[in-house]
Coordinates of C-alpha atoms and ligand atoms in Angstrom, one line a residue:
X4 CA -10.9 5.4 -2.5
X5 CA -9.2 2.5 -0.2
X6 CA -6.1 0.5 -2.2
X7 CA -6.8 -2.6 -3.9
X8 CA -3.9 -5.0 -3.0
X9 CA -3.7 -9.0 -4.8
X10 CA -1.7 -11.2 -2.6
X11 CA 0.0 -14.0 -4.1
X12 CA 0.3 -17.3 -2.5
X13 CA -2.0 -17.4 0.5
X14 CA -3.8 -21.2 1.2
X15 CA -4.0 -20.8 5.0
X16 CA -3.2 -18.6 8.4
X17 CA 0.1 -20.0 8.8
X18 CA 2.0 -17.5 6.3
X19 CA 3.9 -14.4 5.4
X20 CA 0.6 -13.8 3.0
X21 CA -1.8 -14.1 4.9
X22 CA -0.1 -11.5 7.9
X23 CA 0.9 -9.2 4.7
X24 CA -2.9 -9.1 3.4
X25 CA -4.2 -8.6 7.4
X26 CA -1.6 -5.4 7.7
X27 CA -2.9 -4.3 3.9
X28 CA -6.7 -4.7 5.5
X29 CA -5.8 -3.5 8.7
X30 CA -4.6 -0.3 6.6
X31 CA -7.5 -0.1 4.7
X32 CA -6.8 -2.1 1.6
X33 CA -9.4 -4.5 -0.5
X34 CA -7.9 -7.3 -0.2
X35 CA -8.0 -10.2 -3.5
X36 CA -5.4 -13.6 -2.8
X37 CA -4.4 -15.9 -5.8
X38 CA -4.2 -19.4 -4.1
X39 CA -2.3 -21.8 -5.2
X40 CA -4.9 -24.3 -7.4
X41 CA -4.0 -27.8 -5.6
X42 CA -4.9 -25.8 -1.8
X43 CA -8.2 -24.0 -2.8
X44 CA -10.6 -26.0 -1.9
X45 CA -9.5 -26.8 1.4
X46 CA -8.7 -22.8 2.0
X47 CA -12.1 -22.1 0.8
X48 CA -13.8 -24.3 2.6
X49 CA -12.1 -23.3 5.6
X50 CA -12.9 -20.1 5.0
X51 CA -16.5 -20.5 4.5
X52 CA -16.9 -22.8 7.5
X53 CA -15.1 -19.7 9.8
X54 CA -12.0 -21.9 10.8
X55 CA -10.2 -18.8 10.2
X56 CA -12.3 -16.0 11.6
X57 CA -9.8 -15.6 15.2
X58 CA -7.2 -15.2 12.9
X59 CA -9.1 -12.7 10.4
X60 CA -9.3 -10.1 13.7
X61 CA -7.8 -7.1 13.0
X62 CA -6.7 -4.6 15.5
X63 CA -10.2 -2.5 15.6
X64 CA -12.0 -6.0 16.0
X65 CA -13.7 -6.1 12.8
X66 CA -12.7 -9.2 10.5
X67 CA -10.7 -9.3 7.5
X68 CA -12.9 -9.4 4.2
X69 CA -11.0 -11.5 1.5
X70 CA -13.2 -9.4 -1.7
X71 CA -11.8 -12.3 -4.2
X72 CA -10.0 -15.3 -3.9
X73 CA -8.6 -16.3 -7.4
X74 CA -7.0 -19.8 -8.2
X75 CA -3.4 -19.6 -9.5
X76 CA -1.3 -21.8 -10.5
X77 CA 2.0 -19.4 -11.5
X78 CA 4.0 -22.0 -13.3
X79 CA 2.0 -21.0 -16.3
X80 CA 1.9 -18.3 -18.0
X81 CA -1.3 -18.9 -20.3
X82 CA -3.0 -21.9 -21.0
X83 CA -0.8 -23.2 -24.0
X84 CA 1.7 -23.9 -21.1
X85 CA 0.1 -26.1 -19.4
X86 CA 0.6 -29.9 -19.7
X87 CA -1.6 -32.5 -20.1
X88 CA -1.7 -34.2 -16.9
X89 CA -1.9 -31.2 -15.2
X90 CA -5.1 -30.0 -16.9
X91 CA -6.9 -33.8 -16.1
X92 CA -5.9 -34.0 -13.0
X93 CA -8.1 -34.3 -10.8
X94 CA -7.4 -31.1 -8.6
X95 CA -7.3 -29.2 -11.6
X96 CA -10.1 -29.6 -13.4
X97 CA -12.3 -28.0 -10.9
X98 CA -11.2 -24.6 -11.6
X99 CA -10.6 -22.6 -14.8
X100 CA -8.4 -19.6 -15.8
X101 CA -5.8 -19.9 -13.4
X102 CA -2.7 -18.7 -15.4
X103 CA -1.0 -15.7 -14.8
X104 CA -2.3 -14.1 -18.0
X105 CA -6.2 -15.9 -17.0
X106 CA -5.8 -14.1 -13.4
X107 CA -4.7 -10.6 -14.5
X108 CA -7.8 -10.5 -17.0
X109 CA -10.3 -11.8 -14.3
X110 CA -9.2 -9.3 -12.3
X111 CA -8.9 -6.5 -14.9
X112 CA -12.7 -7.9 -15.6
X113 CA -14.0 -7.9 -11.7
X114 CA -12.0 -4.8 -11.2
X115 CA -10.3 -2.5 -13.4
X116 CA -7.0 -2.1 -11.7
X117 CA -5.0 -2.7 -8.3
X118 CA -2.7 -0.7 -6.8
X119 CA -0.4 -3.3 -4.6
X120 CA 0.6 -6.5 -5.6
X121 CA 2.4 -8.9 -3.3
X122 CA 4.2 -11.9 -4.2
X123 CA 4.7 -14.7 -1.4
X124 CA 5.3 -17.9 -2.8
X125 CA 7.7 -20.2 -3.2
X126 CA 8.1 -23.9 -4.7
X127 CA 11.0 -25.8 -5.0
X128 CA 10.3 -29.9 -5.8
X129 CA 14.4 -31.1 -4.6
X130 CA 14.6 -28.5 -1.4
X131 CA 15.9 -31.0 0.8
X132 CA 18.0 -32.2 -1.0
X133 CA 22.4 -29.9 -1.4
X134 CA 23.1 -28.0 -4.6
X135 CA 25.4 -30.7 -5.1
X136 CA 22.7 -33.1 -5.6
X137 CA 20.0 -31.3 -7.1
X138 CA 18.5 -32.5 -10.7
X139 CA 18.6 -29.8 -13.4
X140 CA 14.6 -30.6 -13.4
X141 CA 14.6 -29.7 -9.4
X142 CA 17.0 -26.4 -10.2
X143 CA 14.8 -24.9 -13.3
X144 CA 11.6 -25.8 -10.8
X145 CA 12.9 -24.3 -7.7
X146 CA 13.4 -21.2 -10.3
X147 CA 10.3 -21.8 -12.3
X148 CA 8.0 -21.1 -9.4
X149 CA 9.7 -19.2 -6.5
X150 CA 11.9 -16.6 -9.1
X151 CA 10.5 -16.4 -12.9
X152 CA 6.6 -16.4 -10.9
X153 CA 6.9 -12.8 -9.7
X154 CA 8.4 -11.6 -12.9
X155 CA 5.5 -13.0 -14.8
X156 CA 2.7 -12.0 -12.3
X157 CA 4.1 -8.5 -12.3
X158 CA 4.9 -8.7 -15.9
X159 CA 1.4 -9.4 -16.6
X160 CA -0.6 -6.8 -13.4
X161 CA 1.5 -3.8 -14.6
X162 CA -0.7 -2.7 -16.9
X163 CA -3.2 -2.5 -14.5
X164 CA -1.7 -1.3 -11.6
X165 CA -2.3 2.2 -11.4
X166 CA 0.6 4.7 -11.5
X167 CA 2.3 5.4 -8.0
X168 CA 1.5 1.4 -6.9
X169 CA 3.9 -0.9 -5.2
X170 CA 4.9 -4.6 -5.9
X171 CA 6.5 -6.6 -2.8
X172 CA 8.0 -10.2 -3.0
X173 CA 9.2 -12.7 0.1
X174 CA 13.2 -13.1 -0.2
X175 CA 15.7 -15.2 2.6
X176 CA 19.2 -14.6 3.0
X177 CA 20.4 -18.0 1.9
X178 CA 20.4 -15.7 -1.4
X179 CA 23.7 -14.1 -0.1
X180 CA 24.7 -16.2 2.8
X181 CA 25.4 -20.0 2.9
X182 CA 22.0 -21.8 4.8
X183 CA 23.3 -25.4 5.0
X184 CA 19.3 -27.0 4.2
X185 CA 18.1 -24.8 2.0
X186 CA 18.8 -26.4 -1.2
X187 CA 17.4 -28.1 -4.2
X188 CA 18.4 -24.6 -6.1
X189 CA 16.1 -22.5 -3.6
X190 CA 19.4 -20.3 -2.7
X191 CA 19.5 -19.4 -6.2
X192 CA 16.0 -18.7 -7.3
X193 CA 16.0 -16.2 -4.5
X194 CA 19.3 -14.6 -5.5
X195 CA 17.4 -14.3 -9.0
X196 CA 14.1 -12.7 -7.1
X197 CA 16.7 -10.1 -5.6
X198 CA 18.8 -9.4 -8.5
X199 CA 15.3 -9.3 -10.6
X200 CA 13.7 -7.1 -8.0
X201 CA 16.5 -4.4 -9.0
X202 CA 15.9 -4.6 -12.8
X203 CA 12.3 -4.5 -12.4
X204 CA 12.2 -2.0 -10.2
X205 CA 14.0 0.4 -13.3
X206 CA 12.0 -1.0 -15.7
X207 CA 8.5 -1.1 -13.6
X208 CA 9.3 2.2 -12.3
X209 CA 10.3 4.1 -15.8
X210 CA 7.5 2.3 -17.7
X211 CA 4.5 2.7 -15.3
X212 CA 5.5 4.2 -12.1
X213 CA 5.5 1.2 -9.9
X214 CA 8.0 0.5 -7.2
X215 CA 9.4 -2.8 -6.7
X216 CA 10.8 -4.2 -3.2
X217 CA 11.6 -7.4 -1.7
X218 CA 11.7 -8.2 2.1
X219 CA 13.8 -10.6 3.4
X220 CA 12.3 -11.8 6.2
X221 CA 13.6 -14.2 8.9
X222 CA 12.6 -17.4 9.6
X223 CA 8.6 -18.4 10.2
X224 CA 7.0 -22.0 11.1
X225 CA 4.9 -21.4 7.3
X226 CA 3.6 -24.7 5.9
X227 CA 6.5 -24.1 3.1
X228 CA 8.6 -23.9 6.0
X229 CA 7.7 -27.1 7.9
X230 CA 8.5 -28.8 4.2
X231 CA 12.0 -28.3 3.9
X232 CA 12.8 -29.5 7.2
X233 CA 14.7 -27.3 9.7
X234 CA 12.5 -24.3 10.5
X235 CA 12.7 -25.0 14.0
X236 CA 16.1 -24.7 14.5
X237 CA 16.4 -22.0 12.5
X238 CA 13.7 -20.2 14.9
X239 CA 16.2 -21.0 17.7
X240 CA 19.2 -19.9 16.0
X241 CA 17.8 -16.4 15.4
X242 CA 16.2 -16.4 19.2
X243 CA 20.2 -16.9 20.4
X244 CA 22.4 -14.9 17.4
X245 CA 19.8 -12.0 16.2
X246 CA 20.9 -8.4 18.2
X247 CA 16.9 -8.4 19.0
X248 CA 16.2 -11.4 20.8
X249 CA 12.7 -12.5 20.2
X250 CA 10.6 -14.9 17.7
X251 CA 9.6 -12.8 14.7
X252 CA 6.3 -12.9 14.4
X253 CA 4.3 -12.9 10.7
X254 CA 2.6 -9.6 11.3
X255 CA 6.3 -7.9 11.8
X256 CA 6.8 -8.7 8.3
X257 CA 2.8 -7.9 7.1
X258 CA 3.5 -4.5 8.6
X259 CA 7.2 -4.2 6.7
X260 CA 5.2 -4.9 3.7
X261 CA 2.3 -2.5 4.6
X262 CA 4.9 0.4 4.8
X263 CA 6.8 -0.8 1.9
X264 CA 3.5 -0.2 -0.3
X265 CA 2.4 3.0 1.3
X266 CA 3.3 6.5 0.1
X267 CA 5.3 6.6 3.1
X268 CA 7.9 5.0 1.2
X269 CA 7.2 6.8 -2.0
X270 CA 11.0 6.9 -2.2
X271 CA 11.9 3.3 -1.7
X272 CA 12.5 1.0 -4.7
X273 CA 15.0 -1.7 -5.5
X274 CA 15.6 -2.6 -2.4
X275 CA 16.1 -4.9 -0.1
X276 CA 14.6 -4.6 3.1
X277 CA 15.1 -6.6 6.2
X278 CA 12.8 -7.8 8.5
X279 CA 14.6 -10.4 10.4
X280 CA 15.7 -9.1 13.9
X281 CA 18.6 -7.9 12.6
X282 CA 20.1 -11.5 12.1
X283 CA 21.5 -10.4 9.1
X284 CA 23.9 -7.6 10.3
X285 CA 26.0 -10.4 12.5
X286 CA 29.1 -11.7 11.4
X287 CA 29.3 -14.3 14.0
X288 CA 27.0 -16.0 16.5
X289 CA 27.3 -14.9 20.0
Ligands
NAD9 P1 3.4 -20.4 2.8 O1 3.2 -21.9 2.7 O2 2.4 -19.7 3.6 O3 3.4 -19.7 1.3 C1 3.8 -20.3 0.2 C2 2.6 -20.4 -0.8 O4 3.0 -20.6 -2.1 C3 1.6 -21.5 -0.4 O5 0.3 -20.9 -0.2 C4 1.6 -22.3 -1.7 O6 0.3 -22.8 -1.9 C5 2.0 -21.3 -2.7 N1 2.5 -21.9 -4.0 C6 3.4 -22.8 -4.2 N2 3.6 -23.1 -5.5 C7 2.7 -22.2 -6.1 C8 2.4 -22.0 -7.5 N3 3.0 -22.7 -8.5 N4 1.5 -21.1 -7.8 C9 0.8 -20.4 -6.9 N5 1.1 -20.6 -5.5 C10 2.0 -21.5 -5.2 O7 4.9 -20.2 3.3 P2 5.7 -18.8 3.6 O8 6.9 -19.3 4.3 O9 4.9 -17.8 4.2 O10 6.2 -18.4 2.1 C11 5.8 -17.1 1.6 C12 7.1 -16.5 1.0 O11 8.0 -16.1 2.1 C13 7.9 -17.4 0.1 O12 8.5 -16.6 -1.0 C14 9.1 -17.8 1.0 O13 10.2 -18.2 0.4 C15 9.3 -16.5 1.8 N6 10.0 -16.7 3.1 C16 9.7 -17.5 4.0 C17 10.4 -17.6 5.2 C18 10.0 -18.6 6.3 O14 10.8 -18.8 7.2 N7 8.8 -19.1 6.3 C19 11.6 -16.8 5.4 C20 12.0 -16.0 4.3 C21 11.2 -15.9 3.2

């Protein structure tokens, strides 16, 4: 049978998410999304009402079929977590069971198991604003939602990801390289997501045979991208500086990730795997 893949943090066409789960269907995946609660009912609406269907083409023509869309809210763990005036407001309370743990036994209810799990979002409330300036509150947000996320989202799937599966999460270099922009604690959560991806990777992989990756891709005009600011000049700066001088396109990285969770890289775990025109190899810009 095909692979069942759930794609974390897909609310439109704009994203790494939504390129990753049209290379996974492309492939011949099932595809189910978690979407972030406050954006579901305009992506499902969307969705229904076909504003999506040119980008849903896949390279044989047929459309993508999203199997499940789940709503997720992975700032909370289980439902004890969650705060008052986040379960009565008003974007909220037309959902239920979006916690990690609520989404992981949907799915093990609707499903049984998934092979692939993908993890592309990101949240950080101060991003905007330096290190030197962020709150502690911004800081242990930033890490909350874009770092401790995928450890709790894989935390929770792995025991129903079947043996010889694949996780993938979204890294950026600011992790290892000073991005003047990209603050608000940001850099660090995704130095945690790296570091994390090696430890999880031993554990994942000795416990249930999973492998565990992050791609760190170069800079896309995402919605989470327009938000901080300075995604255009970042575009430019990589057109100029990167050895491969073109815009990076979304399905570069959805096809990075494809690979990444095939058996063709039965052998790859821990690591980190660039998909940025090669931006990252240059020590000055030329
Ligand atoms: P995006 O806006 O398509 O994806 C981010 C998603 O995260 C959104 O769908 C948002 O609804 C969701 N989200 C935010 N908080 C959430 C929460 N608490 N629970 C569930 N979902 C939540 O933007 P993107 O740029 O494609 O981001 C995907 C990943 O790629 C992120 O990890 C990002 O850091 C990474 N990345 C992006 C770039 C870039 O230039 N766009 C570069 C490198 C890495």
């Amino acid at each position: 049978r095909g692979k069942r893949a759930f794609i974390a943090g897909v609310a439109d066409d704009h994203g790494y998410g939504w390129a990753i789960a049209k290379s996974l269907a492309a492939a011949g995946a099932e595809i189910l999304v978690g979407t972030w609660v406050p954006a579901l009912n305009i992506f499902e609406s969307s969705l229904r009402r076909g504003k999506f269907d040119e980008s849903r083409k896949l390279p044989d023509g047929s459309l993508m079929e999203i199997t499940k869309v789940y709503p997720l809210d992975a700032v909370y763990d289980d439902p004890e977590d969650v705060p008052e005036d986040v379960k009565s407001n008003k974007r909220y309370l037309g959902s239920s069971n979006w916690t990690v743990k609520e989404v992981v036994e949907s799915a093990k209810q609707d499903f049984g198991s998934i092979d692939i799990l993908v993890h592309s979002l990101a949240n950080g409330p101060e991003v905007t604003k330096p290190l030197l300036e962020t709150s502690r509150y911004g800081y242990l947000a930033a890490i909350s939602a874009s770092s401790y996320s995928y450890v709790s989202l894989l935390k929770h799937f792995a025991p129903i990801i079947n043996p010889g599966g694949a996780s993938i999460s979204l890294t950026y270099i600011a992790s290892e390289r000073i991005i003047p922009g990209y603050g608000g604690g940001m850099s660090s959560a995704k130095a945690a997501l790296e570091s994390d991806t090696r430890v999880l990777a031993f554990e994942a992989g000795r416990k249930h045979n999973i492998r565990v990756n992050t791609i760190s891709a170069g800079p896309l005009r995402s919605r989470a991208a327009k938000a901080i600011g300075f995604i255009d000049m970042m575009i430019d700066y990589s057109s100029e500086n990167a050895p491969l001088q073109k815009e990076l396109s979304a399905e570069e990285v959805g096809n990075a990730a494809a690979f990444l969770s095939s058996p063709l890289a039965s052998a790859i775990t821990g690591t980190v795997l660039y998909v940025d025109n090669g931006l990252n190899a240059m020590g000055v810009g030329v």
